[in-house]
Coordinates of N, CA and C in Angstrom, one line a residue:
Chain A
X30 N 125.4 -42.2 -19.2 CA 125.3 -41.1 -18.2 C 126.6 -40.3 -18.2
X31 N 126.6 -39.2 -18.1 CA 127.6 -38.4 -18.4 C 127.5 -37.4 -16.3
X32 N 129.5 -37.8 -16.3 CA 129.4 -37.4 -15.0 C 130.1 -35.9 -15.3
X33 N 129.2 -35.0 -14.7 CA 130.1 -33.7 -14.9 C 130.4 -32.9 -13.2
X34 N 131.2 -32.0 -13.1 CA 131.6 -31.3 -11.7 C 131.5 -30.2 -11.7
X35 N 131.1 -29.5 -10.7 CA 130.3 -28.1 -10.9 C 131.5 -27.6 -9.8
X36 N 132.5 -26.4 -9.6 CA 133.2 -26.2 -8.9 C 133.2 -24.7 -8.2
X37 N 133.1 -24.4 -7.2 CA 132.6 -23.0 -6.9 C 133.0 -23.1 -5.5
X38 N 132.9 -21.4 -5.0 CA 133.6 -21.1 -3.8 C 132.8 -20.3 -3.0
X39 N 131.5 -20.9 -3.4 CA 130.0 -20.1 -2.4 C 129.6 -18.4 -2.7
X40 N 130.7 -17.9 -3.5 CA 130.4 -16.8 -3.9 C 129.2 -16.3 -4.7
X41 N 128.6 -15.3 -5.0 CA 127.4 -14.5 -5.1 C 127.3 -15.2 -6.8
X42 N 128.5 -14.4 -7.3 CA 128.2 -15.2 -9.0 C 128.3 -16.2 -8.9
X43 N 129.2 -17.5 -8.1 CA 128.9 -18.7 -8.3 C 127.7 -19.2 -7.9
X44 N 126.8 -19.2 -6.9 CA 125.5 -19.4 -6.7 C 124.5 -19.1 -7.7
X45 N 124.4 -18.0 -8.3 CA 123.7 -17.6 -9.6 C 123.8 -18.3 -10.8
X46 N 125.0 -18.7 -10.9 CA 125.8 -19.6 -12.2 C 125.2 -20.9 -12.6
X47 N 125.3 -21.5 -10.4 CA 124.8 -22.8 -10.7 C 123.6 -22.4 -10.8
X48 N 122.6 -21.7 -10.0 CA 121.2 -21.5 -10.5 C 121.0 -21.7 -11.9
X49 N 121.5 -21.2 -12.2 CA 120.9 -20.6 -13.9 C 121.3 -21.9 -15.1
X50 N 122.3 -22.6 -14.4 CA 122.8 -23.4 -15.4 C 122.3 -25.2 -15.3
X51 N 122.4 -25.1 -13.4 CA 122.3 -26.6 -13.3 C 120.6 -26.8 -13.6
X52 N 119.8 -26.0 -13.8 CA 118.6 -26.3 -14.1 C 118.2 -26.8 -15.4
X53 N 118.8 -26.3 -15.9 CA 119.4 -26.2 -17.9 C 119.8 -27.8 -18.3
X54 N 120.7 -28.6 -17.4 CA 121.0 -29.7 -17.2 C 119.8 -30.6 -17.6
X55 N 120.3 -31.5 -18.5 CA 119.6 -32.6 -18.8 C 119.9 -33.8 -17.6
X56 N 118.9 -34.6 -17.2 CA 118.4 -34.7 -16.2 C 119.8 -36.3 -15.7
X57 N 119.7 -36.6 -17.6 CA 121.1 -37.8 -17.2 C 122.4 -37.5 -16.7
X58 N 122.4 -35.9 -16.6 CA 124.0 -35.8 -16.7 C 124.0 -35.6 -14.9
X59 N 124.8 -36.3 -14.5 CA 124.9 -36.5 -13.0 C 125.8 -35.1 -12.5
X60 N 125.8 -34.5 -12.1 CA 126.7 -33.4 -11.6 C 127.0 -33.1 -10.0
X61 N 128.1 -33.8 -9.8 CA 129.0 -33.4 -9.1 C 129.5 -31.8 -7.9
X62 N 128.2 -31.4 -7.0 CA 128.7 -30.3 -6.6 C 130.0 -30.2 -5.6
X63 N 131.3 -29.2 -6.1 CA 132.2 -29.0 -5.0 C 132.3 -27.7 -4.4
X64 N 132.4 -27.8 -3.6 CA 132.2 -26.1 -3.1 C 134.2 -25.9 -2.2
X65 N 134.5 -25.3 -2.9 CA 136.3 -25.5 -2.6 C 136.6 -24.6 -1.6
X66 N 135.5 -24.1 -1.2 CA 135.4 -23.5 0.2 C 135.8 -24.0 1.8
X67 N 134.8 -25.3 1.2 CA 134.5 -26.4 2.1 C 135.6 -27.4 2.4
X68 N 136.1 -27.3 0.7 CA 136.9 -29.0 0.9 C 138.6 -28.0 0.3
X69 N 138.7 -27.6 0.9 CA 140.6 -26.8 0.1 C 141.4 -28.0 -0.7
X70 N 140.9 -29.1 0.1 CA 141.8 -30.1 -0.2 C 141.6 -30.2 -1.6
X71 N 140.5 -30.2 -2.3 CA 140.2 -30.6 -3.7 C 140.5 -29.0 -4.6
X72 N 141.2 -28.4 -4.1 CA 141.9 -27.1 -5.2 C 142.6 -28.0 -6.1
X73 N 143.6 -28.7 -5.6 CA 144.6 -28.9 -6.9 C 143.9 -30.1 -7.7
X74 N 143.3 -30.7 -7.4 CA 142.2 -31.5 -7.8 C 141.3 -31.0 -9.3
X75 N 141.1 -29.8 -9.0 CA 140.1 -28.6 -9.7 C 141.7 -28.0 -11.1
X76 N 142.5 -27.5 -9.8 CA 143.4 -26.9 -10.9 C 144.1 -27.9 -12.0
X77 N 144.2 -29.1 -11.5 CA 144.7 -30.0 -12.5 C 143.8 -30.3 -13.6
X78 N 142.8 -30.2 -13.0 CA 141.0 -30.6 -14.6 C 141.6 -29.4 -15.3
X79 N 142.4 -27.9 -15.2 CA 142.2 -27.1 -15.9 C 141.4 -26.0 -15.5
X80 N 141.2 -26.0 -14.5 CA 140.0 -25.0 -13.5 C 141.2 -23.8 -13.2
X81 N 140.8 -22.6 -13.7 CA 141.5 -21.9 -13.8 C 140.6 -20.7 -12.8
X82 N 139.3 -20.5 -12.6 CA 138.6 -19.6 -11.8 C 137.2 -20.6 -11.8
X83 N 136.8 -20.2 -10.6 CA 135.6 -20.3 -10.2 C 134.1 -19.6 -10.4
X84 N 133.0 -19.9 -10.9 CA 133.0 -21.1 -11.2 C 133.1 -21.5 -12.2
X85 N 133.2 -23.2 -12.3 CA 133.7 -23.7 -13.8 C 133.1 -25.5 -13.4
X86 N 132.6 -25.5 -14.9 CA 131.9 -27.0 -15.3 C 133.2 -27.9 -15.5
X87 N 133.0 -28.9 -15.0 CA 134.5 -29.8 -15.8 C 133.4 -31.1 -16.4
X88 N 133.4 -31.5 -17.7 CA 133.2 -32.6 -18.0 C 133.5 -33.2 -19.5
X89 N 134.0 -34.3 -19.0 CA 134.8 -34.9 -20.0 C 135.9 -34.3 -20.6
X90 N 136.5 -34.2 -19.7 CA 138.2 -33.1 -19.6 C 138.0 -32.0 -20.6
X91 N 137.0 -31.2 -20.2 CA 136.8 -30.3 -21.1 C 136.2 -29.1 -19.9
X92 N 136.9 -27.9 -19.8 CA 136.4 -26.7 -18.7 C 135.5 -25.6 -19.7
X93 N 134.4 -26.0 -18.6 CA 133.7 -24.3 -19.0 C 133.8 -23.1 -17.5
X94 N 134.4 -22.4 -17.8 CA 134.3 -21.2 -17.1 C 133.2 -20.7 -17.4
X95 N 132.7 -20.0 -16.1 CA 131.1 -19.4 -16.1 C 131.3 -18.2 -15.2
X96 N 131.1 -16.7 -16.0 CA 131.8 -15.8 -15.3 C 132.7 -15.9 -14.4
X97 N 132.7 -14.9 -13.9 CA 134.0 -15.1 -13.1 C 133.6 -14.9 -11.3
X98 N 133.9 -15.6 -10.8 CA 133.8 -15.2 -9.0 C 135.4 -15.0 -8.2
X99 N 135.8 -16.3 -8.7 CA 136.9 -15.9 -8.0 C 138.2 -17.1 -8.5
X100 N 139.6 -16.2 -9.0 CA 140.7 -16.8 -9.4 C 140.9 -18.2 -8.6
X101 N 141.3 -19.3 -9.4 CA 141.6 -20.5 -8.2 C 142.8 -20.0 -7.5
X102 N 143.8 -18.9 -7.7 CA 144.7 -18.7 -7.2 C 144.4 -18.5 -5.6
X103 N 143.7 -17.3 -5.7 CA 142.8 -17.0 -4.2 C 142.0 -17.8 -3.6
X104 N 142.0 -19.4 -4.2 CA 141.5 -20.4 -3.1 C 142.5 -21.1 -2.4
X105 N 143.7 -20.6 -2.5 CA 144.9 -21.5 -1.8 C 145.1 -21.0 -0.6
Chain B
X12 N 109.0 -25.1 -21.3 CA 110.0 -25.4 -22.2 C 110.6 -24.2 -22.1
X13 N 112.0 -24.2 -22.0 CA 112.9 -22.8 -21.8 C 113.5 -22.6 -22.8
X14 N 113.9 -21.3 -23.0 CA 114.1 -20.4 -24.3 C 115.6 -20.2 -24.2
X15 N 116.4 -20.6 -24.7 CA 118.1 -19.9 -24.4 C 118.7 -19.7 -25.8
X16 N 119.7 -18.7 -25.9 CA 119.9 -18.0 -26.8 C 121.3 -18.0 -26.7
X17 N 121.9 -18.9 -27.5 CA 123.8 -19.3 -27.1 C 124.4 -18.2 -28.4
X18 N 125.0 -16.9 -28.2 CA 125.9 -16.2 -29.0 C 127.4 -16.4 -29.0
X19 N 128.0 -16.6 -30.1 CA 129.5 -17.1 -30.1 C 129.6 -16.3 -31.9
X20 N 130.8 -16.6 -32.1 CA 131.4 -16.0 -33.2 C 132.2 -16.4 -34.1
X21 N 132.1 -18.0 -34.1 CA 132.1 -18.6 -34.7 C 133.8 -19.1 -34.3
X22 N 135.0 -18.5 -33.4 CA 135.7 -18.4 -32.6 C 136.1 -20.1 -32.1
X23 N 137.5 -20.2 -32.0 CA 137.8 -22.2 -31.5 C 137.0 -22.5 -30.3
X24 N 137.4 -21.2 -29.2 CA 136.8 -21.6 -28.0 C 135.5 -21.7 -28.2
X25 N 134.3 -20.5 -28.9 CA 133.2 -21.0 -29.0 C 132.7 -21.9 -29.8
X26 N 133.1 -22.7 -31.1 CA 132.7 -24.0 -31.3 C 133.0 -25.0 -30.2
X27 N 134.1 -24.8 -29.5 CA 134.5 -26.0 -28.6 C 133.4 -25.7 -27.5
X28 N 133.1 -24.3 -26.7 CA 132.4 -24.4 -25.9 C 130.6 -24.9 -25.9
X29 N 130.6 -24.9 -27.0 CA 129.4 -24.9 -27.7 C 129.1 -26.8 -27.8
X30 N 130.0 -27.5 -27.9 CA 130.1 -28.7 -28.0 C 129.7 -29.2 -27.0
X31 N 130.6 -28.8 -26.2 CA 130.6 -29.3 -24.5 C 129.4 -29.0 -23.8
X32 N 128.9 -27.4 -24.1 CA 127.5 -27.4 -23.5 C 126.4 -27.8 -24.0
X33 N 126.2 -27.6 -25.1 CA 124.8 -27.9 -25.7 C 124.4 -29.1 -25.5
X34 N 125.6 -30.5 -25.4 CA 125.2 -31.4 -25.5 C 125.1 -31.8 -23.9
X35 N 124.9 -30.9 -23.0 CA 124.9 -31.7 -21.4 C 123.2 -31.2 -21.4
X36 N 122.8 -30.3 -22.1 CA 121.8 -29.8 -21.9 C 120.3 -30.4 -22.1
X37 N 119.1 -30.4 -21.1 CA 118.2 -30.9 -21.3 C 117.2 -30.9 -22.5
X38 N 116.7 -32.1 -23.0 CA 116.1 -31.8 -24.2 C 115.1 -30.4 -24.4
X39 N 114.8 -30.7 -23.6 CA 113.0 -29.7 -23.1 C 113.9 -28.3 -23.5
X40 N 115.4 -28.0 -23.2 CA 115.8 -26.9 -23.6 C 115.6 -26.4 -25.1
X41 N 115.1 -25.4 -25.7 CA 115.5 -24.8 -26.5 C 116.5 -23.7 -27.4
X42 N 117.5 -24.3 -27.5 CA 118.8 -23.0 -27.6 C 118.5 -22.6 -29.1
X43 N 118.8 -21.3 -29.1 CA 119.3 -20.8 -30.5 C 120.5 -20.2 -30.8
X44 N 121.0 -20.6 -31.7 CA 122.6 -20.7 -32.0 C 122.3 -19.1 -32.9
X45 N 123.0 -18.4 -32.3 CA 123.3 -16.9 -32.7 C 124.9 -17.1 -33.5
X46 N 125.1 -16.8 -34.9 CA 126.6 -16.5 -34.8 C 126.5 -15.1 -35.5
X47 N 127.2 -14.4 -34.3 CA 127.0 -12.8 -34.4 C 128.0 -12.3 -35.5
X48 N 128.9 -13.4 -36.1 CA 129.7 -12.8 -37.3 C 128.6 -13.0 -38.4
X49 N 127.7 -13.5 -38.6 CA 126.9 -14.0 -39.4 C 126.1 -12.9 -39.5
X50 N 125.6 -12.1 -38.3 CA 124.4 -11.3 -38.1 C 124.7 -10.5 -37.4
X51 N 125.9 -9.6 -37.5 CA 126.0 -8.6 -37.2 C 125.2 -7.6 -36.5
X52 N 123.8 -7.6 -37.1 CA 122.8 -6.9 -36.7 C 122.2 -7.0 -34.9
X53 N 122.6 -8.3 -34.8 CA 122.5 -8.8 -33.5 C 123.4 -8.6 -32.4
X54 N 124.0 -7.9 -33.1 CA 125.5 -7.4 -31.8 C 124.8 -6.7 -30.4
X55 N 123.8 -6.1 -31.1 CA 123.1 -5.0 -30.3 C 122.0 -5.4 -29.2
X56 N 121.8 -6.7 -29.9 CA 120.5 -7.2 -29.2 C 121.4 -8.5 -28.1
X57 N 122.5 -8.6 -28.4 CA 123.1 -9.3 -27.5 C 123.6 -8.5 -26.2
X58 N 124.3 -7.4 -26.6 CA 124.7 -6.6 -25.7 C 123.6 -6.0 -24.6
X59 N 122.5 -5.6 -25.4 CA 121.7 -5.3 -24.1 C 121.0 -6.3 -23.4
X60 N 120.9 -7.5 -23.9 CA 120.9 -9.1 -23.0 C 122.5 -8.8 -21.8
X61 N 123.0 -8.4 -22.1 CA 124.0 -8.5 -20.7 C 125.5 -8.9 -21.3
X62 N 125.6 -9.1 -22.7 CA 126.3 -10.4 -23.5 C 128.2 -9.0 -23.5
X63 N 128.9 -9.5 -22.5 CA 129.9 -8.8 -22.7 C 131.1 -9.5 -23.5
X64 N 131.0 -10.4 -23.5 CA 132.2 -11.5 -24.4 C 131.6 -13.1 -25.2
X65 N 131.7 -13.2 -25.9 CA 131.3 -15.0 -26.9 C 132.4 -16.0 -26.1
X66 N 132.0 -16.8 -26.3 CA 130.8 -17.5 -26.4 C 130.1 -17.2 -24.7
X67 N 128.6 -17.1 -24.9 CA 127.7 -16.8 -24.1 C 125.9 -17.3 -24.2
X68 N 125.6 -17.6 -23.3 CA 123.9 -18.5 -23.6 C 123.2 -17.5 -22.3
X69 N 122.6 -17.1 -23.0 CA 121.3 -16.1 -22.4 C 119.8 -16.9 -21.9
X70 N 120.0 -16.9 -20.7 CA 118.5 -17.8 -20.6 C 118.1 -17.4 -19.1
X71 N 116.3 -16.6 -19.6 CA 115.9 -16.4 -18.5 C 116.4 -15.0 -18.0
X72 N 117.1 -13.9 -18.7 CA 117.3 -12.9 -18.3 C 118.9 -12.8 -17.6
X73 N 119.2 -14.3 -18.2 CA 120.9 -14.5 -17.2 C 121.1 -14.8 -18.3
X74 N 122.9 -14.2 -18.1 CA 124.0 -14.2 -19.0 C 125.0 -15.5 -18.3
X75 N 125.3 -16.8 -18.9 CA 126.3 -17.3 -18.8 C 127.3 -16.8 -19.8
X76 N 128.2 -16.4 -19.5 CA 130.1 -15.8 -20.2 C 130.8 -17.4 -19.9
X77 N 130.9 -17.8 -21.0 CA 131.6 -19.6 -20.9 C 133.1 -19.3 -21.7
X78 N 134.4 -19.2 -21.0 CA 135.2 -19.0 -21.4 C 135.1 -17.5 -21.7
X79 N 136.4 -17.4 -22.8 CA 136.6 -16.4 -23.4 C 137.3 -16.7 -25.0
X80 N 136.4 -15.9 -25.7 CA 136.7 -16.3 -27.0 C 137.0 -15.2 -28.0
X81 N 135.7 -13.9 -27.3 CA 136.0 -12.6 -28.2 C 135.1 -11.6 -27.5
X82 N 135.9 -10.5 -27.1 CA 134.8 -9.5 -26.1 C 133.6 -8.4 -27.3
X83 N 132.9 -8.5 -26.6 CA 131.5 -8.1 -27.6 C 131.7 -7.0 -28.5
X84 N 132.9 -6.2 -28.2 CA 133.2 -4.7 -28.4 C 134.0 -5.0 -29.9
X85 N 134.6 -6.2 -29.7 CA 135.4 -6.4 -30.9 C 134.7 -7.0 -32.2
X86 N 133.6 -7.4 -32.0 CA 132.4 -8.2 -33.2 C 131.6 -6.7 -33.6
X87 N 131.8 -5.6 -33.4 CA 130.8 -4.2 -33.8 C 131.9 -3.3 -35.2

């Protein structure tokens, strides 16, 4: 099973993103929603995986950025 | 069974991106691997898919932009 983290800030493109992508998802890959709106505390958490903007896939230390919503900078 | 259409350019980030996603993806998915250096001809048909930069997977009328590898202006 492959655990992956879906990281977003409730914004318009991130809700779309996950739409369009977490459905796409094969059904083993467990995914992790954070919404860093919610939890601030997990920013540096995100910025350390390499999460550079929102939203973005982390799995297996590997970042996909998925357009753009919003810089992690502006989640601090 | 869904139809997705992954454009890249043959680019590090898009092989790398391309690794990372395709393999999280559901089987039931159908991707077609576009490499728009290959097929030029397709620049055009990506672009009015929404496709502003590679690597990128079109599915459903939505554009995921995964990273950045090469903006679409510069493969014409």
């Amino acid at each position: 099973m492959t655990q992956a983290r879906y990281y977003h800030a409730g914004c318009p493109v991130c809700v779309e993103a996950e739409r369009t992508l977490i459905g796409l998802l094969d059904p083993k890959v467990k995914v992790e929603i954070v919404h860093l709106g919610d939890v601030p505390a997990r920013v540096a958490e995100a910025e350390s995986a390499g999460v550079k903007s929102v939203p973005a896939l982390v799995v297996d230390g590997q970042v996909l950025h998925l357009n753009f919503g919003a810089a992690i900078a502006d989640l601090k």
